[in-house]
Amino acid sequence: MRIAVFGLGYVGSTTMACLAEMGHEMVGTDPNPGKVELINAGKSPMVEPGLPELLLKHRGKGRISATTDAQEAFDGADACLLCVGTPPAADGFVDQRVLEIVALQIADMRLATGRMVPMLVRSTALPVVHQDIINKLEKRLAGRQSPGYVVHPEFLREGSAIEDFFHPAKIVFGCTGDQGRHFCEGLYPGFDAPIVFTDPLTAAVAKYADNCFHAVKVTFANEIGSLCKGMGVDPRKAMDIFCLDTKLNISPVYLRPGFAYGGSCLGKDLSAMNTFGRRMGIKVPMLASVEDSNLNQIRGVADRILASRTKSVGLFGLAFKERTDDLRDSPLVILGAMLDRAGVKIGIYDPAICAVAYSGSHMAYALQYLPDLRKMLSDDAPKVIGESDTIVISRTFPEFAWRDLPWREGHSIMDLNGRLDLEGVNIPVIGLYW
Ligand SMILES: NC(=O)c1ccc[n+]([C@@H]2O[C@H](COP(=O)([O-])OP(=O)(O)OC[C@H]3O[C@@H](n4cnc5c(N)ncnc54)[C@H](O)[C@@H]3O)[C@@H](O)[C@H]2O)c1
């Protein structure tokens, strides 16, 4: 295929060289004549291991060329890859100007030639930016063509960009409709990586989630490092042990949006580390902010429920997680208390708690927050549903066929779990974040 690359920076040059290695004819365009000249001389415009060799090789084979003339790059191209910069604007938001200019420029060239050439956007931009550009493309194309705008985030790292290109952890395409999908499907034959087709906005977030997580990981390791120094512990050894745990630590566990954490250990141990840091004058702002962020999650749910002006809430699940009766630091106890204090009538169904309501060792803890807890508890799920307008469900309760429970008009469900099978339940369901 002949592929045009818009923007010959780190991403554009690497992508161009790697796709040439895969046998494609690559034409790059960039307003910077210095970069164009270097590429046409078979040289790399930036320092990146392996890049000069690939550019030289494929310039020699005639598979790579560069031009400052966007039209020249577009002519005859089967697809356009947009690799232009999206630097931070003055307020830290995405500066979308160049991306927008190039997308509209390609749209104009498409209209002039009548060729529906898909544009694959490798530049990083927030969903709202992509949506704005898609809207502008739709307006510009005025029904004559569809946008053909595919968000195809780039995950490579400078310094190992070529290795990352050929061995990606994942390949993501966010397509608007079927436009461009056929081209995408054929772009990475034989790559040993999951290929995900999704919508453009989800694809965009996938990239941001990665980079936010990487930043959080580095900061986490460094904050543990600073606390370790204060404790006289070598954090390299401690974190080597941490990383051995691929079940809970380096794994998908705890990485699904859901309700706040709780339980007798997480809050307590986090608090111990933060207090040690404070006593020693060691600043760990990320760890120090976690408890507040967690509390915000609980408050956010309480606010949403209260804003709905519901008079009665049935909490399905009260312990901090399922299959336990442990109420210590349960976010559901805190949520119940927030609603109770606001005058909402509370009913609670949690079989693990009902079984120990009069003997459970943690009842005393929960009673501080919910003095009427024993009156609120019931082991009769239909009764709790019958007496409540809003049902807040925090676990899956596999024992229920939800559709068979006594729903009525005026009921609504707030789903804090995200894995509920609510098929056939014909009342409004409000997801936590979905
Ligand atoms: N650098 C990385 O490691 C990396 C990794 C993943 C994603 N990204 C994202 O990829 C995008 C590009 O990043 P980069 O580091 O390659 O940026 P860069 O600044 O190195 O390159 C951008 C290029 O776009 C060119 N350009 C400006 N206006 C243009 C126009 N009208 N037409 C064509 N080209 C134009 C610039 O001259 C420049 O050469 C950004 O959105 C970035 O966030 C970067």
Coordinates of N, CA, C and O in Angstrom, one line a residue, residues 120-221:
L120 N -6.0 7.7 9.9 CA -5.7 7.1 11.1 C -5.0 8.0 12.0 O -3.9 8.5 11.6
V121 N -5.5 8.3 13.2 CA -4.9 9.4 14.0 C -4.1 8.7 15.1 O -4.6 8.1 16.0
R122 N -2.8 8.9 14.9 CA -1.8 8.4 15.9 C -1.5 9.4 17.0 O -1.0 9.1 18.1
S123 N -1.9 10.7 16.8 CA -1.6 11.7 17.8 C -2.5 11.4 19.0 O -3.7 10.9 18.8
T124 N -2.1 11.8 20.1 CA -2.8 11.6 21.4 C -3.7 12.8 21.6 O -3.2 14.0 21.7
A125 N -5.0 12.6 21.8 CA -5.9 13.7 22.1 C -7.1 13.1 22.9 O -7.4 11.9 22.8
L126 N -7.7 14.0 23.7 CA -8.8 13.6 24.6 C -10.0 13.3 23.7 O -10.2 13.9 22.6
P127 N -11.0 12.5 24.2 CA -12.2 12.2 23.4 C -12.9 13.5 23.0 O -13.4 13.5 21.8
V128 N -13.0 14.5 23.8 CA -13.7 15.7 23.4 C -13.1 16.4 22.2 O -13.7 16.9 21.4
V129 N -11.8 16.2 22.1 CA -11.0 16.8 21.0 C -11.4 16.0 19.7 O -11.7 16.6 18.7
H130 N -11.3 14.7 19.8 CA -11.6 13.9 18.6 C -13.0 14.1 18.2 O -13.3 14.3 17.0
Q131 N -13.9 14.2 19.2 CA -15.4 14.4 18.8 C -15.5 15.7 18.1 O -16.3 15.8 17.1
D132 N -14.9 16.8 18.6 CA -15.0 18.1 18.0 C -14.5 18.0 16.6 O -15.1 18.6 15.7
I133 N -13.3 17.3 16.4 CA -12.8 17.3 15.0 C -13.7 16.4 14.1 O -14.0 16.8 12.9
I134 N -14.3 15.4 14.6 CA -15.2 14.5 13.8 C -16.4 15.4 13.4 O -16.8 15.4 12.3
N135 N -16.9 16.2 14.4 CA -18.1 17.1 14.1 C -17.7 18.0 13.0 O -18.5 18.3 12.0
K136 N -16.5 18.6 13.1 CA -16.1 19.6 12.1 C -15.9 18.9 10.7 O -16.2 19.5 9.7
L137 N -15.4 17.7 10.7 CA -15.2 16.9 9.5 C -16.6 16.7 8.9 O -16.8 16.8 7.6
E138 N -17.5 16.3 9.7 CA -18.9 16.0 9.2 C -19.5 17.2 8.5 O -20.1 17.1 7.4
K139 N -19.2 18.4 9.2 CA -19.7 19.6 8.6 C -19.1 19.9 7.3 O -19.7 20.2 6.3
R140 N -17.7 19.8 7.3 CA -17.0 20.1 6.0 C -17.3 19.1 4.9 O -17.5 19.5 3.7
L141 N -17.5 17.9 5.3 CA -17.8 16.9 4.2 C -19.3 16.9 3.8 O -19.6 16.3 2.7
A142 N -20.1 17.5 4.6 CA -21.5 17.7 4.3 C -22.2 16.6 3.6 O -22.9 16.7 2.6
G143 N -22.0 15.4 4.2 CA -22.7 14.2 3.7 C -22.1 13.6 2.4 O -22.5 12.5 2.0
R144 N -21.2 14.3 1.8 CA -20.6 13.7 0.6 C -19.7 12.5 0.9 O -19.5 11.6 0.1
Q145 N -19.0 12.6 2.0 CA -18.2 11.4 2.5 C -18.4 11.3 4.0 O -18.7 12.3 4.7
S146 N -18.2 10.2 4.5 CA -18.2 10.1 6.0 C -16.8 10.4 6.5 O -15.8 10.4 5.7
P147 N -16.6 10.7 7.8 CA -15.3 11.2 8.3 C -14.2 10.3 8.0 O -13.1 10.7 7.8
G148 N -14.4 9.0 8.1 CA -13.3 8.0 8.0 C -12.2 8.3 8.9 O -11.0 8.2 8.5
Y149 N -12.5 8.7 10.1 CA -11.6 9.1 11.1 C -11.4 8.0 12.1 O -12.3 7.7 12.8
V150 N -10.2 7.4 12.2 CA -10.0 6.3 13.0 C -8.9 6.7 14.1 O -7.8 7.1 13.8
V151 N -9.3 6.6 15.4 CA -8.4 6.9 16.4 C -7.5 5.6 16.7 O -8.1 4.5 17.0
H152 N -6.3 5.7 16.3 CA -5.4 4.6 16.4 C -4.2 4.9 17.3 O -3.1 5.3 16.8
P153 N -4.4 4.9 18.6 CA -3.3 5.4 19.5 C -2.0 4.7 19.3 O -1.9 3.5 19.1
E154 N -1.0 5.5 19.5 CA 0.4 5.0 19.5 C 0.9 4.8 20.9 O 0.8 5.6 21.8
F155 N 1.4 3.6 21.2 CA 1.8 3.2 22.5 C 3.3 3.1 22.6 O 3.8 2.7 23.7
L156 N 4.1 3.4 21.6 CA 5.5 3.2 21.6 C 6.2 4.2 22.6 O 5.7 5.3 22.9
R157 N 7.4 3.7 23.0 CA 8.2 4.6 23.9 C 9.4 5.0 23.2 O 10.1 4.2 22.4
E158 N 9.8 6.3 23.3 CA 11.1 6.8 22.7 C 12.2 5.9 23.4 O 12.2 5.6 24.5
G159 N 13.2 5.6 22.5 CA 14.3 4.8 23.0 C 14.2 3.4 22.7 O 15.1 2.6 22.6
S160 N 12.9 2.9 22.6 CA 12.7 1.5 22.2 C 11.5 1.5 21.2 O 10.7 0.6 21.2
A161 N 11.4 2.6 20.4 CA 10.2 2.8 19.6 C 10.1 1.7 18.5 O 8.9 1.2 18.2
I162 N 11.2 1.3 17.9 CA 11.1 0.3 16.8 C 10.7 -1.1 17.4 O 9.8 -1.8 16.9
E163 N 11.4 -1.4 18.5 CA 11.0 -2.7 19.2 C 9.5 -2.7 19.6 O 8.8 -3.6 19.4
D164 N 9.1 -1.5 20.1 CA 7.7 -1.4 20.6 C 6.7 -1.5 19.4 O 5.6 -2.1 19.5
F165 N 7.2 -0.9 18.2 CA 6.3 -0.9 17.1 C 6.0 -2.4 16.6 O 4.9 -2.8 16.4
F166 N 7.1 -3.2 16.5 CA 7.0 -4.5 16.0 C 6.5 -5.5 17.1 O 6.0 -6.6 16.8
H167 N 6.6 -5.1 18.4 CA 6.1 -6.0 19.4 C 5.2 -5.2 20.4 O 5.5 -5.1 21.6
P168 N 4.1 -4.8 19.9 CA 3.2 -4.0 20.8 C 2.4 -4.9 21.8 O 2.2 -6.1 21.5
A169 N 2.1 -4.3 22.9 CA 1.3 -5.0 23.9 C -0.2 -5.2 23.3 O -0.9 -6.1 23.7
K170 N -0.6 -4.2 22.5 CA -2.0 -4.2 22.0 C -2.0 -3.3 20.8 O -1.2 -2.4 20.7
I171 N -3.0 -3.5 20.0 CA -3.2 -2.6 18.8 C -4.7 -2.2 18.9 O -5.6 -3.0 19.0
V172 N -4.9 -0.9 18.9 CA -6.3 -0.4 19.1 C -6.7 0.5 18.0 O -6.0 1.4 17.5
F173 N -7.9 0.2 17.5 CA -8.5 1.1 16.4 C -9.9 1.5 16.9 O -10.7 0.7 17.3
G174 N -10.1 2.8 16.9 CA -11.4 3.4 17.3 C -12.0 3.9 16.0 O -11.7 5.0 15.6
C175 N -12.9 3.2 15.4 CA -13.5 3.5 14.1 C -14.8 4.2 14.3 O -15.6 3.9 15.1
T176 N -15.1 5.1 13.4 CA -16.4 5.6 13.2 C -17.1 4.8 12.1 O -16.7 4.8 11.0
G177 N -18.0 3.9 12.6 CA -18.7 3.0 11.6 C -17.7 2.0 11.0 O -16.6 1.7 11.6
D178 N -18.0 1.6 9.8 CA -17.1 0.7 9.1 C -16.0 1.4 8.3 O -15.1 0.7 7.8
Q179 N -16.0 2.7 8.3 CA -15.1 3.4 7.5 C -13.7 3.2 8.0 O -13.3 3.4 9.1
G180 N -12.8 2.7 7.1 CA -11.4 2.5 7.4 C -11.1 1.2 8.1 O -10.0 0.8 8.2
R181 N -12.2 0.5 8.5 CA -12.0 -0.7 9.2 C -11.2 -1.8 8.4 O -10.3 -2.5 8.8
H182 N -11.6 -1.8 7.1 CA -11.0 -2.8 6.2 C -9.5 -2.6 6.1 O -8.7 -3.5 6.2
F183 N -9.1 -1.3 6.0 CA -7.7 -0.9 5.9 C -7.0 -1.3 7.2 O -5.9 -1.9 7.2
C184 N -7.6 -1.0 8.3 CA -7.0 -1.3 9.6 C -6.8 -2.8 9.8 O -5.8 -3.3 10.3
E185 N -7.8 -3.6 9.4 CA -7.7 -5.1 9.6 C -6.5 -5.6 8.9 O -5.9 -6.6 9.4
G186 N -6.0 -5.0 7.8 CA -4.9 -5.6 7.0 C -3.6 -4.9 7.4 O -2.5 -5.3 6.8
L187 N -3.6 -4.0 8.4 CA -2.3 -3.2 8.6 C -1.2 -3.9 9.3 O -0.1 -3.7 9.1
Y188 N -1.6 -4.9 10.2 CA -0.6 -5.5 11.0 C -0.6 -7.0 10.9 O -0.9 -7.7 11.9
P189 N -0.4 -7.6 9.7 CA -0.5 -9.0 9.5 C 0.5 -9.7 10.3 O 1.7 -9.3 10.4
G190 N 0.2 -10.8 11.0 CA 1.1 -11.6 11.7 C 1.6 -11.0 13.0 O 2.5 -11.6 13.7
F191 N 1.1 -9.9 13.5 CA 1.5 -9.3 14.8 C 1.0 -10.2 15.9 O -0.2 -10.5 15.9
D192 N 1.8 -10.4 16.9 CA 1.4 -11.2 18.0 C 0.9 -10.3 19.1 O 1.6 -10.1 20.1
A193 N -0.3 -9.7 18.9 CA -0.8 -8.8 19.9 C -2.3 -8.7 19.7 O -2.8 -8.9 18.6
P194 N -3.0 -8.6 20.8 CA -4.5 -8.4 20.7 C -4.8 -7.2 19.9 O -4.2 -6.1 20.1
I195 N -5.8 -7.4 18.9 CA -6.2 -6.2 18.1 C -7.6 -5.9 18.6 O -8.5 -6.7 18.6
V196 N -7.8 -4.6 19.0 CA -9.1 -4.2 19.6 C -9.7 -3.2 18.6 O -9.1 -2.2 18.3
F197 N -11.0 -3.5 18.2 CA -11.7 -2.5 17.5 C -12.8 -1.9 18.4 O -13.5 -2.7 19.1
T198 N -12.8 -0.7 18.6 CA -13.7 0.0 19.5 C -14.2 1.3 18.9 O -13.9 1.6 17.7
D199 N -14.9 2.1 19.6 CA -15.3 3.4 19.1 C -14.1 4.4 19.3 O -13.2 4.2 20.2
P200 N -14.1 5.5 18.6 CA -13.0 6.5 18.7 C -12.7 7.0 20.1 O -11.6 7.2 20.5
L201 N -13.8 7.3 20.9 CA -13.6 7.9 22.2 C -13.0 6.9 23.2 O -12.1 7.3 24.0
T202 N -13.4 5.7 23.1 CA -12.9 4.7 24.0 C -11.4 4.5 23.7 O -10.5 4.3 24.6
A203 N -11.1 4.4 22.4 CA -9.7 4.2 22.0 C -8.8 5.4 22.5 O -7.7 5.1 23.0
A204 N -9.4 6.6 22.5 CA -8.6 7.7 23.0 C -8.3 7.6 24.5 O -7.2 7.8 24.9
V205 N -9.3 7.1 25.2 CA -9.1 7.0 26.7 C -8.1 5.9 27.0 O -7.4 6.0 27.9
A206 N -8.1 4.8 26.1 CA -7.2 3.7 26.4 C -5.8 4.3 26.4 O -5.0 3.8 27.3
K207 N -5.5 5.2 25.6 CA -4.1 5.8 25.6 C -3.9 6.6 26.9 O -2.8 6.5 27.5
Y208 N -4.8 7.4 27.3 CA -4.6 8.3 28.5 C -4.6 7.4 29.7 O -3.8 7.7 30.6
A209 N -5.4 6.4 29.8 CA -5.4 5.5 31.0 C -4.0 4.9 31.1 O -3.4 4.9 32.2
D210 N -3.4 4.5 30.0 CA -2.0 4.0 30.0 C -1.0 5.0 30.6 O -0.3 4.7 31.5
N211 N -1.0 6.2 30.1 CA 0.0 7.1 30.5 C -0.3 7.6 31.9 O 0.7 7.8 32.7
C212 N -1.6 7.8 32.3 CA -1.8 8.1 33.7 C -1.3 7.0 34.6 O -0.7 7.3 35.7
F213 N -1.6 5.8 34.2 CA -1.2 4.6 35.1 C 0.3 4.6 35.2 O 0.9 4.3 36.3
H214 N 1.0 4.8 34.1 CA 2.5 4.7 34.1 C 3.0 5.8 35.1 O 3.9 5.6 35.8
A215 N 2.4 7.0 35.0 CA 2.8 8.1 35.9 C 2.6 7.7 37.3 O 3.4 7.9 38.2
V216 N 1.4 7.1 37.6 CA 1.0 6.7 38.9 C 2.0 5.6 39.4 O 2.4 5.6 40.6
K217 N 2.4 4.7 38.5 CA 3.3 3.6 38.9 C 4.6 4.2 39.4 O 5.2 3.8 40.4
V218 N 5.2 5.1 38.5 CA 6.5 5.6 38.9 C 6.4 6.4 40.2 O 7.3 6.2 41.1
T219 N 5.3 7.2 40.3 CA 5.2 8.0 41.6 C 5.0 7.1 42.8 O 5.6 7.3 43.9
F220 N 4.2 6.0 42.6 CA 4.0 5.0 43.7 C 5.3 4.4 44.1 O 5.7 4.4 45.3
A221 N 6.1 4.0 43.2 CA 7.4 3.3 43.5 C 8.3 4.4 44.2 O 9.0 4.0 45.2

